[in-house]
PDB file of C-alpha atoms in Angstrom:
ATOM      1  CA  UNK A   1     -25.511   6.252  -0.444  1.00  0.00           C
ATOM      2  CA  UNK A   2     -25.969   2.246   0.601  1.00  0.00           C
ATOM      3  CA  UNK A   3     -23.199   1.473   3.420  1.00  0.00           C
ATOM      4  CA  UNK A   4     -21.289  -1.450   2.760  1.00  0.00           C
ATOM      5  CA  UNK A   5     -19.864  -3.858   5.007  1.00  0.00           C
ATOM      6  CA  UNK A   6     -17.160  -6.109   5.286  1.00  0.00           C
ATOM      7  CA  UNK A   7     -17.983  -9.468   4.071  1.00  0.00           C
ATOM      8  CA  UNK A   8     -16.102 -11.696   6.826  1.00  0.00           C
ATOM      9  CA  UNK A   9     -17.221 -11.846  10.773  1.00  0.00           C
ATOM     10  CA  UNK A  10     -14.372 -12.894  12.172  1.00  0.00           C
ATOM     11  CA  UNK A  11     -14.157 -14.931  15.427  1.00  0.00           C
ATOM     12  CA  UNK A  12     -11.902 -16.216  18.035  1.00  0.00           C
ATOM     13  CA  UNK A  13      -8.599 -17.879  17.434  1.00  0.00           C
ATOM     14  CA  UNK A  14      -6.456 -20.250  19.914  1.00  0.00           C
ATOM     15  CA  UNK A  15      -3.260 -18.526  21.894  1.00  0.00           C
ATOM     16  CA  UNK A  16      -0.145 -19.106  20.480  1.00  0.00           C
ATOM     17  CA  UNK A  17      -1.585 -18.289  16.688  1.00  0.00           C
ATOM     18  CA  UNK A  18       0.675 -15.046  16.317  1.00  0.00           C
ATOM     19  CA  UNK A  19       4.218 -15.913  18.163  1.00  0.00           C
ATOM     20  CA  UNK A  20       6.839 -13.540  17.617  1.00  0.00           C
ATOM     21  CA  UNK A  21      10.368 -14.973  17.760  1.00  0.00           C
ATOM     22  CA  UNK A  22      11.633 -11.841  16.681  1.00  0.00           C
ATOM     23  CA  UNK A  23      11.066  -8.286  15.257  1.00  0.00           C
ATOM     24  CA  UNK A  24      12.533  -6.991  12.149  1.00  0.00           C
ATOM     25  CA  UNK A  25      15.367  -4.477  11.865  1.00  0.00           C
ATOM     26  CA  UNK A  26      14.436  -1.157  10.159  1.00  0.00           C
ATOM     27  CA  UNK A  27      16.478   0.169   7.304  1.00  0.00           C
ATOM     28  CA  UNK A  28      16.875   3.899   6.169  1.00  0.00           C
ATOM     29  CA  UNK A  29      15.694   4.694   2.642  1.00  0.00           C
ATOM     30  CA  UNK A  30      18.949   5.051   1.141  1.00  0.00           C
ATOM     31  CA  UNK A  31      19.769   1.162   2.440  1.00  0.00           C
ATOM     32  CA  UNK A  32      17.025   0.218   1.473  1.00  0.00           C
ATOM     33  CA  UNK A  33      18.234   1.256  -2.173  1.00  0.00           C
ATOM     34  CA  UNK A  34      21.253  -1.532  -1.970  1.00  0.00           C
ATOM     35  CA  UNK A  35      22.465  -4.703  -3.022  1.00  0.00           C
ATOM     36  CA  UNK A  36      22.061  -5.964   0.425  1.00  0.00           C
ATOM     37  CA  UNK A  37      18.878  -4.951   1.136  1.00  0.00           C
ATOM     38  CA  UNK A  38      17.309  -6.238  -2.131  1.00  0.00           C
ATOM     39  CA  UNK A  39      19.027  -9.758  -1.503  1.00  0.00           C
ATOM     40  CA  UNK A  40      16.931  -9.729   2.146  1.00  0.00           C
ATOM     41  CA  UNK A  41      14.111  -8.946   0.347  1.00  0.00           C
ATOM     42  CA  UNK A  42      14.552 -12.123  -1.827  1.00  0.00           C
ATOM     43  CA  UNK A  43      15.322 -13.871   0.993  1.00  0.00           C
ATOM     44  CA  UNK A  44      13.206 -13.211   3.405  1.00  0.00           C
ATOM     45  CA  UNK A  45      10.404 -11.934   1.423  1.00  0.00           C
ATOM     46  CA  UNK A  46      10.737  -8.570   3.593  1.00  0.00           C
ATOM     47  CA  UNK A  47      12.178  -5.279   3.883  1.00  0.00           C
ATOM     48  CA  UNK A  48      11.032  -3.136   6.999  1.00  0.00           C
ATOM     49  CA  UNK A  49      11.830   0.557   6.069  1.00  0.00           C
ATOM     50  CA  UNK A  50      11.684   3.429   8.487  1.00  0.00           C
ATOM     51  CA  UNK A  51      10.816   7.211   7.317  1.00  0.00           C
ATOM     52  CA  UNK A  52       8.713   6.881   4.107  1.00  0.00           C
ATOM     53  CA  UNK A  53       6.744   9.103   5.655  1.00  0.00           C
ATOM     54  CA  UNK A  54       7.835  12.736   6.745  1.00  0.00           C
ATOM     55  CA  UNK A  55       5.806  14.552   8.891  1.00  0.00           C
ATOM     56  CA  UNK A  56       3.738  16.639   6.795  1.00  0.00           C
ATOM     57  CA  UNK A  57       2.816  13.639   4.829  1.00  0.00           C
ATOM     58  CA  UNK A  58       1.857  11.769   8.006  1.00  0.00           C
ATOM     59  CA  UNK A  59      -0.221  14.539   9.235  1.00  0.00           C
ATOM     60  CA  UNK A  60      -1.884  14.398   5.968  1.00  0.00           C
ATOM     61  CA  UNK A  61      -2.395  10.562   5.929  1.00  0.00           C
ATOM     62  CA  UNK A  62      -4.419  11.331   8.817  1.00  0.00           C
ATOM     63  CA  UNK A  63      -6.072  14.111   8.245  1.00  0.00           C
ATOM     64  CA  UNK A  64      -7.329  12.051   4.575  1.00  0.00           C
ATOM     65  CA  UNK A  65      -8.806   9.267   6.673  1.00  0.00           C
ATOM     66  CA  UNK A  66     -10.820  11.113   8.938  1.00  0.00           C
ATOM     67  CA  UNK A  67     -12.363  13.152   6.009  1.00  0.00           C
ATOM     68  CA  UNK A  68     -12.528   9.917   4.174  1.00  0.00           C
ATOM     69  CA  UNK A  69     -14.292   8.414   6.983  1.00  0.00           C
ATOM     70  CA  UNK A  70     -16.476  11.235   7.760  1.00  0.00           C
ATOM     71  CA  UNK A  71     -18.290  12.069   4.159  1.00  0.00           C
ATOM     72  CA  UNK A  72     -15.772  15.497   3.574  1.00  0.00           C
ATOM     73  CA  UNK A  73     -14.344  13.366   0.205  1.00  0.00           C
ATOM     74  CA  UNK A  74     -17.108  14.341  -2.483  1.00  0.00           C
ATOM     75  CA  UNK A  75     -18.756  10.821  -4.329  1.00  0.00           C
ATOM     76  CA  UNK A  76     -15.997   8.619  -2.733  1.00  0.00           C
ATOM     77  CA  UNK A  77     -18.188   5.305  -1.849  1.00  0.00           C
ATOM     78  CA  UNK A  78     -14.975   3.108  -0.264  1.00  0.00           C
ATOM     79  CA  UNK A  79     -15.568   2.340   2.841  1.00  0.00           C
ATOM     80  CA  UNK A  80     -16.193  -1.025   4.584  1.00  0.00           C
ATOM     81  CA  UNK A  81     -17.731  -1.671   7.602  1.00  0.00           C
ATOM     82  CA  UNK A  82     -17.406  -4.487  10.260  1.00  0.00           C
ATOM     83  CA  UNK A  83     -20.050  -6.593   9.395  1.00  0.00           C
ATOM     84  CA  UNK A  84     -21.304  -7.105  13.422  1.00  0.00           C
ATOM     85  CA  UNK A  85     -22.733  -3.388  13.076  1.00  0.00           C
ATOM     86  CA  UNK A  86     -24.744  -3.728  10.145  1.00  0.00           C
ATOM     87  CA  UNK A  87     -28.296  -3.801  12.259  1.00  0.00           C
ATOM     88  CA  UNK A  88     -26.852  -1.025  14.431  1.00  0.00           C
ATOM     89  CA  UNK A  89     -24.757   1.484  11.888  1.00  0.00           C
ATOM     90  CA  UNK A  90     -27.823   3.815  11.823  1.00  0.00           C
ATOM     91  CA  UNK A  91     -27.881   4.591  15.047  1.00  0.00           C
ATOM     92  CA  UNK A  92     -24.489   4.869  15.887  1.00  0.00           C
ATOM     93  CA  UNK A  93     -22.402   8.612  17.070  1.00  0.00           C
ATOM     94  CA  UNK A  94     -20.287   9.546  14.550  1.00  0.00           C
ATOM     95  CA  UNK A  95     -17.083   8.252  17.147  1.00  0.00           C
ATOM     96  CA  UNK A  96     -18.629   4.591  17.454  1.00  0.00           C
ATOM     97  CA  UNK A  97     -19.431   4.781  13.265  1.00  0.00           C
ATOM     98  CA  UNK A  98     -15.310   5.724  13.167  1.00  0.00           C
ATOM     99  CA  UNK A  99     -14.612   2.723  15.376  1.00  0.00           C
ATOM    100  CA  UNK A 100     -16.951   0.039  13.258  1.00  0.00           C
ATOM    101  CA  UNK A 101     -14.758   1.041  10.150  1.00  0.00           C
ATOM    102  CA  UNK A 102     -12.634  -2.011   8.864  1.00  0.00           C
ATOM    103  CA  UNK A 103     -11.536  -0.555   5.674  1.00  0.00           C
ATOM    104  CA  UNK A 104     -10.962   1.812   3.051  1.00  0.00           C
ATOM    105  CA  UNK A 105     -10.318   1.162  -0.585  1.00  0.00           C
ATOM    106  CA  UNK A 106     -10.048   2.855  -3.986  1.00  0.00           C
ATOM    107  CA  UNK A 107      -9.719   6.175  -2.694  1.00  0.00           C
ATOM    108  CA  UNK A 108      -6.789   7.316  -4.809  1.00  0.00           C
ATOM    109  CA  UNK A 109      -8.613   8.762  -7.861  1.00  0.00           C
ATOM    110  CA  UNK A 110     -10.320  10.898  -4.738  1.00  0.00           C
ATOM    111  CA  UNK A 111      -7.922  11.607  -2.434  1.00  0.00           C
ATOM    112  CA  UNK A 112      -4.845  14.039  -3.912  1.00  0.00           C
ATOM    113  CA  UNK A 113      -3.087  13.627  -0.229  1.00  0.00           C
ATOM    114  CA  UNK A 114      -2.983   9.942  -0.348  1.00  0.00           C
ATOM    115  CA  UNK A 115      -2.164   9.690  -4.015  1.00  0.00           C
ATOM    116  CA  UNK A 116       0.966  12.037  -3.759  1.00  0.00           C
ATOM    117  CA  UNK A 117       2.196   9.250  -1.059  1.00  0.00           C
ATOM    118  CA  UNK A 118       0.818   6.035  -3.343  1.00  0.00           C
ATOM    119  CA  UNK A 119       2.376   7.262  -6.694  1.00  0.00           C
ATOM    120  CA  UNK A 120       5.305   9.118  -4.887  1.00  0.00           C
ATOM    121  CA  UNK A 121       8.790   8.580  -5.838  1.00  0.00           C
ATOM    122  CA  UNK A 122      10.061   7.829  -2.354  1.00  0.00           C
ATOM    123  CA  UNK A 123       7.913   4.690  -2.714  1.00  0.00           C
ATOM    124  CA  UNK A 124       8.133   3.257  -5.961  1.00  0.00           C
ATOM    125  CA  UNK A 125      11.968   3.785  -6.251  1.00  0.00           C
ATOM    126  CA  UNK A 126      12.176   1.136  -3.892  1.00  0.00           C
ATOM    127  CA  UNK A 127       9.318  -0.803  -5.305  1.00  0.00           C
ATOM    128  CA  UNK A 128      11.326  -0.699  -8.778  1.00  0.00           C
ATOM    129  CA  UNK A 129      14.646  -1.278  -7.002  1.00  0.00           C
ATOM    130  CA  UNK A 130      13.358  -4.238  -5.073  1.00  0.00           C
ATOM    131  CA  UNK A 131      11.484  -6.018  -7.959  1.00  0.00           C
ATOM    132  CA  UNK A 132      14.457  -4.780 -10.861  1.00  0.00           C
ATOM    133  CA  UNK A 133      11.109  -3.996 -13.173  1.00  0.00           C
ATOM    134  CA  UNK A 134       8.699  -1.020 -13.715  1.00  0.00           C
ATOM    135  CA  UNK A 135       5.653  -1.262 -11.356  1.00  0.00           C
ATOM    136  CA  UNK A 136       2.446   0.170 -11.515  1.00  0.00           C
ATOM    137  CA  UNK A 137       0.196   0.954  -8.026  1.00  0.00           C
ATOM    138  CA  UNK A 138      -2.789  -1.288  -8.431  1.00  0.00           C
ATOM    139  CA  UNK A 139      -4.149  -1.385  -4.924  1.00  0.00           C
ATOM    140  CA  UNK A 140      -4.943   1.264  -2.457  1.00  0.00           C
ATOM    141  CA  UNK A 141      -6.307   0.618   0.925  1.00  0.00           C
ATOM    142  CA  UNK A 142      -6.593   1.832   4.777  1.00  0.00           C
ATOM    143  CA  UNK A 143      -6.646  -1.233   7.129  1.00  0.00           C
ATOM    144  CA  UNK A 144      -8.366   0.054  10.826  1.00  0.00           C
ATOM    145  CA  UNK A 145      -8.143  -1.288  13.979  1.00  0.00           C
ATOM    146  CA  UNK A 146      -9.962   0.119  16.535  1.00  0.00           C
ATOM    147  CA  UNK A 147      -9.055  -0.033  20.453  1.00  0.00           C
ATOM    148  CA  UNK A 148     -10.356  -2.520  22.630  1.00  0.00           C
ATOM    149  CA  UNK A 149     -11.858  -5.003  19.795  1.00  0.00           C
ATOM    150  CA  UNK A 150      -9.866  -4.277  16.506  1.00  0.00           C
ATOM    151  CA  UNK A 151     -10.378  -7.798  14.650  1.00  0.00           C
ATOM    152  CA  UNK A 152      -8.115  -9.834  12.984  1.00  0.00           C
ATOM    153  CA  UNK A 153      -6.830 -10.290   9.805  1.00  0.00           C
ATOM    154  CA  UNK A 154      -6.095 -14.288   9.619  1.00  0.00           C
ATOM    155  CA  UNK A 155      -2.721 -15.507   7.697  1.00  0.00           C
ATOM    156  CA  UNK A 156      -2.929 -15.442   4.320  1.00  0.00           C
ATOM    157  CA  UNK A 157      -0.756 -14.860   0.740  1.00  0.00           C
ATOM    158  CA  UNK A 158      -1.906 -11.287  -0.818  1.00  0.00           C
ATOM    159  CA  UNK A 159      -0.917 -13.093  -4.201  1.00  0.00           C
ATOM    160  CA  UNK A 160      -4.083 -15.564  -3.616  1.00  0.00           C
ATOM    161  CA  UNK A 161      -7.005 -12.454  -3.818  1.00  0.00           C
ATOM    162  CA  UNK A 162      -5.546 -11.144  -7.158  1.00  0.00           C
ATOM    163  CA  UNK A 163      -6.301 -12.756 -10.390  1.00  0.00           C
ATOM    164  CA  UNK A 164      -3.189 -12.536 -12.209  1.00  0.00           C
ATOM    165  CA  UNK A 165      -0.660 -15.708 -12.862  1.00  0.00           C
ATOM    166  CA  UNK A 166       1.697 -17.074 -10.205  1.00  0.00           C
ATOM    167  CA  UNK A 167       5.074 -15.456 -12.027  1.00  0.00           C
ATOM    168  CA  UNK A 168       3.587 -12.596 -11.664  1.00  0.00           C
ATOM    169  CA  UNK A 169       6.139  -9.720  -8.963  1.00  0.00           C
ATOM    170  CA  UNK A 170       3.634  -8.013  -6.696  1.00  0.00           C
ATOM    171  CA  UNK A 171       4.762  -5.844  -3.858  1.00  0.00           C
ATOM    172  CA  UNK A 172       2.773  -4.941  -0.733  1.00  0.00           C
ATOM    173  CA  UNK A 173       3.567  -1.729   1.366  1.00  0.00           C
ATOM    174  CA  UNK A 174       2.293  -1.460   4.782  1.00  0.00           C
ATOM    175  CA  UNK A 175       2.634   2.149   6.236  1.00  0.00           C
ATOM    176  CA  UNK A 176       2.055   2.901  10.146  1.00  0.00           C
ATOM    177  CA  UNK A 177      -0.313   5.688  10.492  1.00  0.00           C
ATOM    178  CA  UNK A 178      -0.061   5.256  14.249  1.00  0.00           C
ATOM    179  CA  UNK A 179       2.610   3.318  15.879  1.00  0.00           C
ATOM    180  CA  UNK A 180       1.836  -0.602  15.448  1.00  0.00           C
ATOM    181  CA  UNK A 181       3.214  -2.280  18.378  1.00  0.00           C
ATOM    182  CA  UNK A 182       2.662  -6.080  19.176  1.00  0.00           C
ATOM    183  CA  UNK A 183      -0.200  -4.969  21.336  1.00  0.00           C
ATOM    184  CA  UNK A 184      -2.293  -3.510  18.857  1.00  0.00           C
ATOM    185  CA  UNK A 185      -2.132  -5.973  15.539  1.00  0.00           C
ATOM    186  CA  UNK A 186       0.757  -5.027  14.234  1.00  0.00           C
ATOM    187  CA  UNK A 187       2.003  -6.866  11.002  1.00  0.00           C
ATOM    188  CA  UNK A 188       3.752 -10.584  11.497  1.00  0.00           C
ATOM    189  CA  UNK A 189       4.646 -12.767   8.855  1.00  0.00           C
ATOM    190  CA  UNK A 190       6.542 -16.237   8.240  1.00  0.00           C
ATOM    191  CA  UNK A 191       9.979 -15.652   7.364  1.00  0.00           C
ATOM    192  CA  UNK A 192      10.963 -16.823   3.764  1.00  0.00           C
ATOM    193  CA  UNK A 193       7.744 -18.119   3.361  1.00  0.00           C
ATOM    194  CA  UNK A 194       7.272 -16.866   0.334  1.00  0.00           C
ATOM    195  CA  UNK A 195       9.397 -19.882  -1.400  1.00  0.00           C
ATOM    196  CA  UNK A 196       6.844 -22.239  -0.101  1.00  0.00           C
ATOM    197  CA  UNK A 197       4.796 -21.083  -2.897  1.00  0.00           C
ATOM    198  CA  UNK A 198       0.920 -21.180  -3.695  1.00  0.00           C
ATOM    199  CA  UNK A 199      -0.967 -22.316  -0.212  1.00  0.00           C
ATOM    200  CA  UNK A 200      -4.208 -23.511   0.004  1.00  0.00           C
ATOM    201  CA  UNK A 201      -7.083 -21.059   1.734  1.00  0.00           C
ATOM    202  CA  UNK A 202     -10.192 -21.843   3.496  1.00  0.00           C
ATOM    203  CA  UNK A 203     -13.525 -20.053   4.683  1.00  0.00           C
ATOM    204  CA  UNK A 204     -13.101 -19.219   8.463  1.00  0.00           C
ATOM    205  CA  UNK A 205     -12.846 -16.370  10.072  1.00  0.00           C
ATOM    206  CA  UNK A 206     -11.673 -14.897   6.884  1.00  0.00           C
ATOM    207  CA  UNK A 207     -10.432 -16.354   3.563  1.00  0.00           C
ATOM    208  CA  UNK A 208      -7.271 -17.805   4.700  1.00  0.00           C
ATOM    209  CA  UNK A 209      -4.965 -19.798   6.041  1.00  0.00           C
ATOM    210  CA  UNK A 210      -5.617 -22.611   7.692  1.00  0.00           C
ATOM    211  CA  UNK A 211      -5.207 -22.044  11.367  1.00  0.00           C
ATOM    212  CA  UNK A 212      -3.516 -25.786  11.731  1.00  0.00           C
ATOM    213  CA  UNK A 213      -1.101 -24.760   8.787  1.00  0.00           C
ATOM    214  CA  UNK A 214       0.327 -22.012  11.389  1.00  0.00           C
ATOM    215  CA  UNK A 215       0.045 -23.189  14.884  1.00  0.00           C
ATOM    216  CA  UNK A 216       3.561 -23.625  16.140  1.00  0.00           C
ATOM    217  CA  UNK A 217       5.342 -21.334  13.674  1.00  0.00           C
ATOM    218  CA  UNK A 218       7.748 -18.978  15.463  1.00  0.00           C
ATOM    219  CA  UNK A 219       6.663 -15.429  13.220  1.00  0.00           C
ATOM    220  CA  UNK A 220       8.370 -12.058  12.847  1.00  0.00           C
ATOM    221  CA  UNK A 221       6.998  -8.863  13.553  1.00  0.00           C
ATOM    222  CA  UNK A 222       6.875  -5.617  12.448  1.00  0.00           C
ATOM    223  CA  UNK A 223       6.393  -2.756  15.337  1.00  0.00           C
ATOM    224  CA  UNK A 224       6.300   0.476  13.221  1.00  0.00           C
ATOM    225  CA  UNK A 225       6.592   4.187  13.983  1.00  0.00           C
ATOM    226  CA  UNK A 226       3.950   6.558  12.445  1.00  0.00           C
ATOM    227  CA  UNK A 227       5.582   6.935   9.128  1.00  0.00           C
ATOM    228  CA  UNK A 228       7.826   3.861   9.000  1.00  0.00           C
ATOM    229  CA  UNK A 229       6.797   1.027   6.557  1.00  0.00           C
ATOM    230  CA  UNK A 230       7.405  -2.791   5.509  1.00  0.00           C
ATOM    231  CA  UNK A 231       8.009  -3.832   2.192  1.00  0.00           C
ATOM    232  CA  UNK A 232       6.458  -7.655   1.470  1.00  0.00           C
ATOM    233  CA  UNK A 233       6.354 -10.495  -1.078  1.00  0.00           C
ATOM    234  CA  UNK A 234       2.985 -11.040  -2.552  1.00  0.00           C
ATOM    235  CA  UNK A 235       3.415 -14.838  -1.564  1.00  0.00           C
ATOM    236  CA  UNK A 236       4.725 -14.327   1.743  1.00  0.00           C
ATOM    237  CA  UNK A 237       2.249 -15.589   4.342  1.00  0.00           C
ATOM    238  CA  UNK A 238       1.209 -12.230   6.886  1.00  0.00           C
ATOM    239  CA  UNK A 239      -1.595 -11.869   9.315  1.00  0.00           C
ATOM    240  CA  UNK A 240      -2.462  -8.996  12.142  1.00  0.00           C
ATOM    241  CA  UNK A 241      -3.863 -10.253  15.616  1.00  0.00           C
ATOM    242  CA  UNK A 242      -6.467  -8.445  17.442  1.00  0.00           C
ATOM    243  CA  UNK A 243      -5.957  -4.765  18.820  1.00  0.00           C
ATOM    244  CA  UNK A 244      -7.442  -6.076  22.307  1.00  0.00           C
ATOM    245  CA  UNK A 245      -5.219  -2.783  23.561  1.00  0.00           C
ATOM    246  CA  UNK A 246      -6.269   0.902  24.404  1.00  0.00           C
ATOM    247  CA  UNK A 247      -4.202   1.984  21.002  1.00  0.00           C
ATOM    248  CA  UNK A 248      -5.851   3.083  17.492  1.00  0.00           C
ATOM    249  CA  UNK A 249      -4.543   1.359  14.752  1.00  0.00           C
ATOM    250  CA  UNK A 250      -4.442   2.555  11.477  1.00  0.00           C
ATOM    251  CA  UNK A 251      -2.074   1.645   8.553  1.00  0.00           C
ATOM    252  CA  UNK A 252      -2.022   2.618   4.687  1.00  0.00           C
ATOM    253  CA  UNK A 253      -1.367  -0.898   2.318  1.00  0.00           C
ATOM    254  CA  UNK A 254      -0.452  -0.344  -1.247  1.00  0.00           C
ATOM    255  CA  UNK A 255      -0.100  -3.096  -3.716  1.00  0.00           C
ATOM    256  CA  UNK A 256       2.613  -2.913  -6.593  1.00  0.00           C
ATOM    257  CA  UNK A 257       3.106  -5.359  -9.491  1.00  0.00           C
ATOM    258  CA  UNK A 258       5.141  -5.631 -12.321  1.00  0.00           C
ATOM    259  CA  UNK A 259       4.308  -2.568 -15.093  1.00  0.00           C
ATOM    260  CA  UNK A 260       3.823  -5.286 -17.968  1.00  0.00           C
ATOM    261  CA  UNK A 261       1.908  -7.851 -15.977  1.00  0.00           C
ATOM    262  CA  UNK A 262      -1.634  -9.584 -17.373  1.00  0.00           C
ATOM    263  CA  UNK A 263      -4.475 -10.726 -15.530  1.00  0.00           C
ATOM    264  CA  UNK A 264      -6.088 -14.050 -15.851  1.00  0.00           C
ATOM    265  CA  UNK A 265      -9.227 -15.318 -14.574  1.00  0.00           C
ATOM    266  CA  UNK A 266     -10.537 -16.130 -11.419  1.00  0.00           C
ATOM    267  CA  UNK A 267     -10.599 -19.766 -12.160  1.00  0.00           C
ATOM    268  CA  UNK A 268      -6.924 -19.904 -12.817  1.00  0.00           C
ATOM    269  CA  UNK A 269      -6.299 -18.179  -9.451  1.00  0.00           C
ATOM    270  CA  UNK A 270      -8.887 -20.619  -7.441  1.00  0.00           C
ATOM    271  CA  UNK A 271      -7.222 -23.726  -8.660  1.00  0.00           C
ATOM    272  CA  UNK A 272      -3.873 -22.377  -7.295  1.00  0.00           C
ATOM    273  CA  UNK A 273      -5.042 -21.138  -3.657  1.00  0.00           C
ATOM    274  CA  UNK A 274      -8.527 -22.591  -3.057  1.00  0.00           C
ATOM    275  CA  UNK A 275     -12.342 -22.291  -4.393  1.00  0.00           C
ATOM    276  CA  UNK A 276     -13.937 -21.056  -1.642  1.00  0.00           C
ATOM    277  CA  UNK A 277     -12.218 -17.744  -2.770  1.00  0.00           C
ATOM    278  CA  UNK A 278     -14.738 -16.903  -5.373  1.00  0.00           C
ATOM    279  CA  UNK A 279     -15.322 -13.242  -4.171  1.00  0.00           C
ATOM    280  CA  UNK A 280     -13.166 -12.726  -1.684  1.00  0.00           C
ATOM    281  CA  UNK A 281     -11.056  -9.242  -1.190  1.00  0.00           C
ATOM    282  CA  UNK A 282      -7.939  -8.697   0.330  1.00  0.00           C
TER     283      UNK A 282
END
């Protein structure tokens, strides 16, 4: 089977990108399920959830990624490398070949253990509560950091790597696998910055955000427990720093839209959020 690797390298980025000027609250599930909580979520573009995990489900988060990772998943082809290892992969232990994983993706039609938590109840009742609208699960991924060198994912709007029209509700859900602390690249994003609509993305590090677009702007972040979760806007602007600590990293993201939504084409989408996007994958 032909490895594939992530099609961004990355890079440095100036101090002060990622600022924190606060971290968000954590809601039960049954709060969650309110008034309130879906008014902060229109809001703020937000909802930080703890326990949409239990434990037996977390366990078997993990256990799905390793075997995932290490070949155990019979004809799943989903995972991305970092692109810096592509001259070296071969050659690589089996640890260090674990490390140089960036992603996972389309693993649900493979994976029972991770499906049960994508198309679980727990989830989409909040999904469908925060939205008011059936949803459908269109997006399944595992986003690793390593320690010591996990790379960054630059600010950018989820909304601008799918091709369906601007109206259209999408939902992300980012689930700690291990605890996401500051430290290691836990999620930040730009409070209410989902009302600032459609913003333009560049080639960089990444498809994104431009860094000069960000510099200055106090963020909030989202340290996580294993098994807690955030809730976010397809438009609302997010990025992850670096994992420059001695702390894995690893986090399930699910993507959610509206159950009746249609796509359009690529072109549509590029005129909106930028065209050097042609290609690019969230």
């Amino acid at each position: 089977m032909m490895l594939q690797f992530d099609q961004e390298q990355g890079g440095t980025y100036q101090e002060g990108l990622y600022d924190p000027e606060a971290t968000a609250p954590r809601v039960d599930i049954a709060t969650a399920l309110t008034a309130a909580s879906r008014e902060h979520y229109r809001e703020h573009g937000w909802l930080s959830v703890e326990g949409l995990l239990q434990a037996d489900e977390l366990a078997a988060a993990k256990a799905a990624i390793d075997d995932l990772i290490e070949g155990r998943v019979p004809v799943f082809s989903g995972v991305s490398y970092e692109k810096g290892y592509k001259d070296s992969i071969e050659t690589m232990s089996p640890a260090e070949r674990y490390d140089a994983v960036r992603k996972l993706y389309d693993f649900v039609p493979y994976e029972e253990r991770l499906a049960t938590i994508a198309l679980g109840e727990r989830i989409g009742a909040i999904c469908r509560h925060l939205l008011e609208r059936d949803v459908r699960l269109f997006q399944d991924m595992a986003l690793l950091k390593p320690p010591r060198g996990g790379r960054e994912k630059p600010w950018h709007q989820d909304h601008a790597f799918f091709d369906y029209p601007l109206g259209t509700r999408i939902v992300g859900v980012w689930i700690a696998v291990d605890e996401a602390t500051i430290a290691n690249g836990c999620m930040q994003v730009l409070d209410g910055g989902h009302r600032l609509g459609p913003i333009h993305h560049f080639r960089r590090r990444d498809w994104q955000i431009c860094d000069t677009d960000m510099a200055g702007r106090k963020s909030v972040a989202f340290p996580l427990r294993p098994g807690d979760g955030m809730f976010f806007d397809g438009l609302l602007p997010h990025g992850t720093p670096s994992n420059n600590s001695a702390q894995r990293r690893r986090a399930l993201q699910f993507h959610y839209m509206d159950q009746a939504a249609q796509p359009t084409d690529q072109a549509e989408r590029l005129a909106l959020f930028g065209g050097e996007g042609a290609g690019a994958t969230c």
